[in-house]
Tab-separated table of C-alpha atoms in Angstrom:
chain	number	residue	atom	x	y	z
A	1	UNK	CA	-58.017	4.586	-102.009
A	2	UNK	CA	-59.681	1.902	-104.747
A	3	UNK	CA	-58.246	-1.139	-105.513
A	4	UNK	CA	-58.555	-2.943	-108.631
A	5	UNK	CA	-57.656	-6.665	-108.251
A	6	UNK	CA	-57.137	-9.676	-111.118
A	7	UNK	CA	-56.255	-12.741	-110.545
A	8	UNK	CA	-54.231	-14.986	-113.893
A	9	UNK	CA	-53.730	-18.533	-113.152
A	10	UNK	CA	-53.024	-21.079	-116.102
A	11	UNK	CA	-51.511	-24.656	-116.236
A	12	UNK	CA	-49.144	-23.597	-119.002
A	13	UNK	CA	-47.991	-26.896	-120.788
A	14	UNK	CA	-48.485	-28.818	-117.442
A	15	UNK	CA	-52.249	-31.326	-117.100
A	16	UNK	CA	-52.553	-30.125	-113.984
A	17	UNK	CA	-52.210	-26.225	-111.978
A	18	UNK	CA	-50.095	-27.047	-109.175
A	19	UNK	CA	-50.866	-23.058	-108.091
A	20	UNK	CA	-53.243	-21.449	-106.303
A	21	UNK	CA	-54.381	-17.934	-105.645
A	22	UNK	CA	-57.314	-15.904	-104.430
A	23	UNK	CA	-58.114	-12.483	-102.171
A	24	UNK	CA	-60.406	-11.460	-99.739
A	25	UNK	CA	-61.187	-7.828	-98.580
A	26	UNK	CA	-62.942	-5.758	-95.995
A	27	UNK	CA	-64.335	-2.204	-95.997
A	28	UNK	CA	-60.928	-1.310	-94.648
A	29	UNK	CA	-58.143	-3.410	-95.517
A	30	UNK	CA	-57.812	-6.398	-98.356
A	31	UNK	CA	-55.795	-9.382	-98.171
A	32	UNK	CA	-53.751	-11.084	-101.087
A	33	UNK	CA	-51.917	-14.865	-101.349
A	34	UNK	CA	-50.184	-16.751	-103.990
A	35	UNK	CA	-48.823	-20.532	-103.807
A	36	UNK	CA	-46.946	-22.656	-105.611
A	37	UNK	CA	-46.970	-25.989	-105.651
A	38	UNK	CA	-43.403	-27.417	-105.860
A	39	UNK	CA	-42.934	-30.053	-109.066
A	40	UNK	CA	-41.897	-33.476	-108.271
A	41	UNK	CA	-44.154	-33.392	-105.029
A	42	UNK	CA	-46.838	-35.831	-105.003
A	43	UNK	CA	-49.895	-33.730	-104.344
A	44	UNK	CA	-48.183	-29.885	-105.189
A	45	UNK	CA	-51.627	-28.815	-106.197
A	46	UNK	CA	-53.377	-29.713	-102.430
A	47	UNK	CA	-50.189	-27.560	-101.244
A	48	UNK	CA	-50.890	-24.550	-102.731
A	49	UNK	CA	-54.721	-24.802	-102.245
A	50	UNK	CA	-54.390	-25.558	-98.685
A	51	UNK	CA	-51.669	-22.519	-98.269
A	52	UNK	CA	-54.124	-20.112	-99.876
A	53	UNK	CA	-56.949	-21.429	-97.992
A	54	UNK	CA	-55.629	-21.393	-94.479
A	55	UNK	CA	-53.695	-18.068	-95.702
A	56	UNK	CA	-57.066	-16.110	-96.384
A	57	UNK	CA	-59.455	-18.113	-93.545
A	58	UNK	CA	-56.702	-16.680	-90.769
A	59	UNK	CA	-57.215	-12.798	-92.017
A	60	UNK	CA	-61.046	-13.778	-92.465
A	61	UNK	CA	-60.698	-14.249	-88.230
A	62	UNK	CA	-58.567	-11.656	-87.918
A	63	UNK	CA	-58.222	-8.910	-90.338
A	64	UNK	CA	-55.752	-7.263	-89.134
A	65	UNK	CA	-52.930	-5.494	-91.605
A	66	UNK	CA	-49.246	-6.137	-89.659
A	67	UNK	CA	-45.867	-8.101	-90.067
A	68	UNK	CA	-47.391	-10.525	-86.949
A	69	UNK	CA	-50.467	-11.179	-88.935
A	70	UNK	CA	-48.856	-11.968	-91.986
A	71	UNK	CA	-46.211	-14.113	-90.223
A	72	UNK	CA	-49.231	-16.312	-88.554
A	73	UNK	CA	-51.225	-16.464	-92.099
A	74	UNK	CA	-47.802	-18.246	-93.187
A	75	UNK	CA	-47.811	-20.617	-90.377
A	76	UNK	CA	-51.342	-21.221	-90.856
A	77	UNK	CA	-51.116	-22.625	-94.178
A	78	UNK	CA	-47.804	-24.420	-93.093
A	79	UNK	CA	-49.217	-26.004	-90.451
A	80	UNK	CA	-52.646	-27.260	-92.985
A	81	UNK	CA	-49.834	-28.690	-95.004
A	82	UNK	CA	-48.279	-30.360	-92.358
A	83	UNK	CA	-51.407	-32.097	-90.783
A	84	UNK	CA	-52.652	-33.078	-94.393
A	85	UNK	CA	-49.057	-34.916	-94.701
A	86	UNK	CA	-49.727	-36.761	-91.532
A	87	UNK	CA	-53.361	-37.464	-92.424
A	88	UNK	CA	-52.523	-39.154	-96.083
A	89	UNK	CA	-49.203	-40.719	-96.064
A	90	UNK	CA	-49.177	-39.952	-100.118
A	91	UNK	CA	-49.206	-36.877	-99.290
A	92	UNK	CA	-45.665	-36.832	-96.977
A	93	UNK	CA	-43.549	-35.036	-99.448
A	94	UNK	CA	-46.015	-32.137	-100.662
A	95	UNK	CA	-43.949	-28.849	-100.712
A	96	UNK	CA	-45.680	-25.137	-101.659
A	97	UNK	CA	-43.770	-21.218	-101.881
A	98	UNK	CA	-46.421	-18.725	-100.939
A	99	UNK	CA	-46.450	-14.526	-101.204
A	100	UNK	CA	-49.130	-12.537	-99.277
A	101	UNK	CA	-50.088	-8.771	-99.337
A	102	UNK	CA	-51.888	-7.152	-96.583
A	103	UNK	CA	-53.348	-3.711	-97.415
A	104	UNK	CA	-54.285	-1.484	-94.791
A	105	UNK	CA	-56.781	1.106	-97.246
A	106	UNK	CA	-57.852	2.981	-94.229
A	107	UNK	CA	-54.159	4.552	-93.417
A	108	UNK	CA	-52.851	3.385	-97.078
A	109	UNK	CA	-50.024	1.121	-96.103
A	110	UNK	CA	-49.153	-2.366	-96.929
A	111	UNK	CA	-47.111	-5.087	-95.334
A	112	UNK	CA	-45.943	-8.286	-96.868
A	113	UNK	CA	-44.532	-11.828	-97.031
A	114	UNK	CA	-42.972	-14.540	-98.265
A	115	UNK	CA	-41.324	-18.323	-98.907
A	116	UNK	CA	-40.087	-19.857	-101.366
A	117	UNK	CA	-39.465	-18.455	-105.046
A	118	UNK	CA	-42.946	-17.095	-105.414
A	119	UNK	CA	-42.456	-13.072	-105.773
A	120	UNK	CA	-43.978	-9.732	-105.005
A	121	UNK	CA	-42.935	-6.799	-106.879
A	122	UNK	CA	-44.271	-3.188	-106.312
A	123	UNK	CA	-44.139	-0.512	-108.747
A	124	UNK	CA	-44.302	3.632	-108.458
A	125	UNK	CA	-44.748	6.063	-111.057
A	126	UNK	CA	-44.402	2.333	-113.629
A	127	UNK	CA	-40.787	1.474	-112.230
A	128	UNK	CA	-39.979	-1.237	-109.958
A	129	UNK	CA	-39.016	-0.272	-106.387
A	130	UNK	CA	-39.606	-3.318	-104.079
A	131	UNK	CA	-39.270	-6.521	-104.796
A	132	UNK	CA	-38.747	-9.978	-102.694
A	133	UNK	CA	-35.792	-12.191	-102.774
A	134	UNK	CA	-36.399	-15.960	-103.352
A	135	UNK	CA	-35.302	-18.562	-100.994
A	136	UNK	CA	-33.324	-20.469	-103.395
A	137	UNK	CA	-29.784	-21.685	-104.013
A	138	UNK	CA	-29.655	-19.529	-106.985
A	139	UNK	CA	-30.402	-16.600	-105.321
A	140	UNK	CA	-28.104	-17.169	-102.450
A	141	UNK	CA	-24.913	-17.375	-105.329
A	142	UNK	CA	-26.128	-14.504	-106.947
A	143	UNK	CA	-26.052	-12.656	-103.390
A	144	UNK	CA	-22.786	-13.590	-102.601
A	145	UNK	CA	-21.701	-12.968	-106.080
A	146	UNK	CA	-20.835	-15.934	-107.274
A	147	UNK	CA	-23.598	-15.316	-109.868
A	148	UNK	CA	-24.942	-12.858	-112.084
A	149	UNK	CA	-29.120	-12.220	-111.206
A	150	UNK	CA	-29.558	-13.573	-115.100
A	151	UNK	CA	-28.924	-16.787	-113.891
A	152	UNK	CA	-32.242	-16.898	-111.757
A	153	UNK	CA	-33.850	-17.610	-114.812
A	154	UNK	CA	-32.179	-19.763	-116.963
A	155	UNK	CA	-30.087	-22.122	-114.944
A	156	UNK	CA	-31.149	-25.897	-114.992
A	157	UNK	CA	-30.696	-25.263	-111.213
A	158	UNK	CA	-33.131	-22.513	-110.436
A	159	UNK	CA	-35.748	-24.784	-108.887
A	160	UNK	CA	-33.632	-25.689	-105.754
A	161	UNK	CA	-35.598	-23.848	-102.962
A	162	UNK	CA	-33.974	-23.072	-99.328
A	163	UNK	CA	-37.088	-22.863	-97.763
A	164	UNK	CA	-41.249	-23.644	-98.783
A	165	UNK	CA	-44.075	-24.424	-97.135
A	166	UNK	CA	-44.505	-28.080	-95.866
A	167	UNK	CA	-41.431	-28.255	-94.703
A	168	UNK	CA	-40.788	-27.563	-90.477
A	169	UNK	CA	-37.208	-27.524	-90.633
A	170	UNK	CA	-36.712	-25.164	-93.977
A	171	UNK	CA	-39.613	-23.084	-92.729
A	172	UNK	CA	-37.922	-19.344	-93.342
A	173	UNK	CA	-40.005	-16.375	-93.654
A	174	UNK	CA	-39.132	-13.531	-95.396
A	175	UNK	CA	-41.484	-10.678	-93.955
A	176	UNK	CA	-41.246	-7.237	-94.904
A	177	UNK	CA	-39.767	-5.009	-91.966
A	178	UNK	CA	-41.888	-2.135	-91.068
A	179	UNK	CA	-44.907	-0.709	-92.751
A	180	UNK	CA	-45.366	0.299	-96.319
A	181	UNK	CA	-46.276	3.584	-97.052
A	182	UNK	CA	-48.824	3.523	-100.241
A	183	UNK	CA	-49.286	6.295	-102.439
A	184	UNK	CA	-52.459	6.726	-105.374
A	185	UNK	CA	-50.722	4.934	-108.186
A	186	UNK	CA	-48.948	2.536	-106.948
A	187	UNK	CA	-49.575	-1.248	-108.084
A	188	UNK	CA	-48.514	-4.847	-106.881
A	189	UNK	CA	-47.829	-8.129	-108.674
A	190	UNK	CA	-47.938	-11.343	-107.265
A	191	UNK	CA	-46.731	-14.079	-109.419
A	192	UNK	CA	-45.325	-17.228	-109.481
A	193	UNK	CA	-42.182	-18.545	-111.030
A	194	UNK	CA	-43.521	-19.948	-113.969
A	195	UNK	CA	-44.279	-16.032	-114.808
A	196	UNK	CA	-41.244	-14.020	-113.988
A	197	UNK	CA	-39.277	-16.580	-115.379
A	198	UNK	CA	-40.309	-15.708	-119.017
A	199	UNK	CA	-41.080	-11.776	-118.249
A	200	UNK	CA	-38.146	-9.697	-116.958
A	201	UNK	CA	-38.311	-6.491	-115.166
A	202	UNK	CA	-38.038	-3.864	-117.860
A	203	UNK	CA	-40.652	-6.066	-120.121
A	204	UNK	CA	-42.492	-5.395	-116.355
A	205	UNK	CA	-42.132	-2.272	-116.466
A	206	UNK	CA	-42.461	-1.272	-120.329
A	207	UNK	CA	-45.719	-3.225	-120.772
A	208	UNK	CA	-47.249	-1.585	-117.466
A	209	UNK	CA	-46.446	1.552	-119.241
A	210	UNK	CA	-48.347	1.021	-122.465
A	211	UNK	CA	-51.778	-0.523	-119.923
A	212	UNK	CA	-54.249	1.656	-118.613
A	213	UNK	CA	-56.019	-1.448	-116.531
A	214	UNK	CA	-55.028	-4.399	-114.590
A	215	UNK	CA	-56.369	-6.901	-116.947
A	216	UNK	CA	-54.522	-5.072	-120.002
A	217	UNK	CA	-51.237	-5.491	-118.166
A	218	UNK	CA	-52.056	-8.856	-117.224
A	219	UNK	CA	-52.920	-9.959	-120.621
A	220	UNK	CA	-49.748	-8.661	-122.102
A	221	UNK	CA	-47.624	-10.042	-119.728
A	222	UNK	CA	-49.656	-13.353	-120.578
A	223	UNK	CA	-48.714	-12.984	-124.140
A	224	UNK	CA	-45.066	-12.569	-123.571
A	225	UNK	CA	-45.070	-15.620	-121.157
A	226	UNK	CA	-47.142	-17.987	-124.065
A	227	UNK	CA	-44.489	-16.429	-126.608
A	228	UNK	CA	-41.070	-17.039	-124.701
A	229	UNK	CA	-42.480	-20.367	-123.441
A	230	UNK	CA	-42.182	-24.130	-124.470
A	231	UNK	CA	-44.301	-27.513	-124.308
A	232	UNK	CA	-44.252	-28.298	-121.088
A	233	UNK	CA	-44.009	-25.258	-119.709
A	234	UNK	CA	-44.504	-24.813	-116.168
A	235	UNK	CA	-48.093	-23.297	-114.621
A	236	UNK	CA	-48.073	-19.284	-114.600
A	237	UNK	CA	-50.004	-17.371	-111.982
A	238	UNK	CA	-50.054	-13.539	-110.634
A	239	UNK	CA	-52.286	-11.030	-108.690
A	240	UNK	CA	-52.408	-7.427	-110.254
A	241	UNK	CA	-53.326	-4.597	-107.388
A	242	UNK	CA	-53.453	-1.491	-108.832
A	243	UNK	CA	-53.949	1.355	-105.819
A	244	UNK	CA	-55.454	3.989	-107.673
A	245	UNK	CA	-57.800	7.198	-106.810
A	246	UNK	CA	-61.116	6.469	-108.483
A	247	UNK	CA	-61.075	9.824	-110.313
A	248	UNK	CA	-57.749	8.954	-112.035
A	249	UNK	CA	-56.475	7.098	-115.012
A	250	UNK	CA	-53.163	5.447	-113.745
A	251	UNK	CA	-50.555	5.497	-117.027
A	252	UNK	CA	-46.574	5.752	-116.877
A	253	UNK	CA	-43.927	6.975	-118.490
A	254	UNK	CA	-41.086	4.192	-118.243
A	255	UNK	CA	-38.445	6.234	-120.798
A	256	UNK	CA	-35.951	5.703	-117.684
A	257	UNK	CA	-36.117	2.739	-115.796
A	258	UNK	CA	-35.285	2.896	-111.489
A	259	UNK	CA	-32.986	0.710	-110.181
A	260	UNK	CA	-34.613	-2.188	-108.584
A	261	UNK	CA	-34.385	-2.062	-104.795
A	262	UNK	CA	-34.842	-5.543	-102.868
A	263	UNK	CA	-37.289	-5.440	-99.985
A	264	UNK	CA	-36.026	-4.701	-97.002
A	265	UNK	CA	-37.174	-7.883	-95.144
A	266	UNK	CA	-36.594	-9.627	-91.543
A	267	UNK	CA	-35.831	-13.145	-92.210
A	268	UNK	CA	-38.102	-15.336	-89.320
C-alpha cells in the first residue's frame, strides 16, 4: 500500500496559528496528529505544538500501530502540556483537542484517536463511513436529541469542549475500538474545527469526487473554507491520507451519498 500525505495549516483571519500538525512514518507503518489550540487560552499555540510533538516523539520510540499506543501518544502530549503549565505560570490555562492516525501498511489496518472537537473522517469508494464524535456540549445535545447535528456548526455555543488536552480532570479519550481494516482507495482527513466548520460532508464528499490528488482535494476544500469564511476567522488545518495502490488513479463517483456512520469508539 502507498500513502500520499499533505499537510494544510493556515491562520485564517487570526495573527497567530494556534494549530499544529505534522507525520512521521516508517518502512511499515506511518503515524498522523492534529492539535488545536483552544481560543481564549493564553499560550493555545505552545498547546498544540507540544501535543504534536510529544504525540509523534512517543511513536518515534515506539512505533507500534494499536489502540494502547495511541492512548499513551495522547497522554504523552497531555502530560508535556501539563508540566509546561507548571513550569510557566502564564502558561496555567493552555488547553489543546488533538486527532491521531496510526497506520499499520504492513497488514493495511489503521487505528485511531481523539479529544476534543478536532475530527477524523474516513472515506471509501468517495463517501464518508467513519467519522469521530467531538467532545463538546453541542455534540452531547445533538446525541441526546435535543439538537439537530446542523447546530455543530453554527451555534454561538459550539466551542464549549467536554474534554481537551491540558486538562487532568476533563482528560476523555475517544479511541477507536478494534482495528481498522484498510482497503486500496481509501483516504483520511484530519482537520480541525476551523475547517469542517465551513465544509460539510457532502461538499466532503462531492469535491473528493471531482480530485484525482491529495493536494487537489485539499485546495478545494481550502477554497470553500476562504469563501464561506469571515474576518476573523478562526485558523484551518487538515491531514489528507490517501491509501492508494501505486498503479492506480483513485477517482469517485459520489452520485449517491452513504450515510455517515460514527466511529465506533471506547471512551477512556
Amino acid at each position: 500500500m502507498q500513502l500520499e500525505i499533505v499537510v494544510l495549516s493556515k491562520a485564517g483571519g487570526r495573527e497567530v496559528n494556534e494549530d499544529a500538525c505534522g507525520f512521521w512514518s516508517t518502512p511499515e507503518a506511518c503515524f498522523c496528529a492534529l492539535s488545536d489550540g483552544l481560543g481564549g487560552h493564553y499560550g493555545g499555540d505552545v498547546a498544540s505544538k507540544l501535543a504534536v510533538e510529544h504525540i509523534l516523539d512517543w511513536f518515534r520510540e515506539t512505533p507500534e500501530c494499536s489502540a494502547r499506543a495511541v492512548k499513551a501518544s495522547l497522554e504523552a502530549g497531555n502530560s508535556a502540556i501539563m508540566r509546561e503549565q507548571q513550569r510557566d505560570i502564564r502558561l496555567r490555562q493552555m488547553r489543546a483537542t488533538a486527532v491521531v492516525l496510526s497506520i499499520d501498511t504492513k497488514h493495511d489496518m489503521a487505528i485511531w484517536g481523539h479529544t476534543g472537537d478536532s475530527r477524523l473522517y474516513c472515506f471509501r469508494q468517495g463517501r464518508i463511513i467513519e467519522q469521530t464524535r467531538d467532545h463538546s456540549v453541542l455534540q452531547s445535545m445533538v446525541d441526546a436529541g435535543y439538537l439537530q447535528p446542523r447546530e455543530l456548526r453554527i451555534s454561538p455555543n459550539r466551542s464549549k469542549l467536554l474534554a481537551a488536552l491540558g486538562n487532568e480532570r476533563q482528560f476523555e479519550m475517544g479511541i477507536k475500538s478494534v482495528e481498522f481494516p484498510l482497503l486500496h482507495g481509501d483516504i483520511f482527513l484530519l482537520c480541525t474545527d476551523g475547517l469542517w466548520e465551513y465544509v460539510e460532508e457532502e461538499d466532503m464528499e462531492r469535491m473528493l469526487g471531482a480530485s484525482t490528488s491529495a493536494p487537489e482535494w485539499l485546495r478545494a476544500l481550502e477554497n470553500q473554507v476562504l469563501a464561506r469564511g469571515h474576518a476573523g476567522q478562526d485558523n484551518y488545518s487538515a491531514i489528507a491520507v490517501w491509501c492508494s495502490d501505486p498503479d492506480e488513479t483513485t477517482r469517485f463517483d459520489t452520485s449517491q451519498r452513504a450515510e455517515t456512520i460514527l466511529s465506533d469508539e471506547i471512551p477512556l
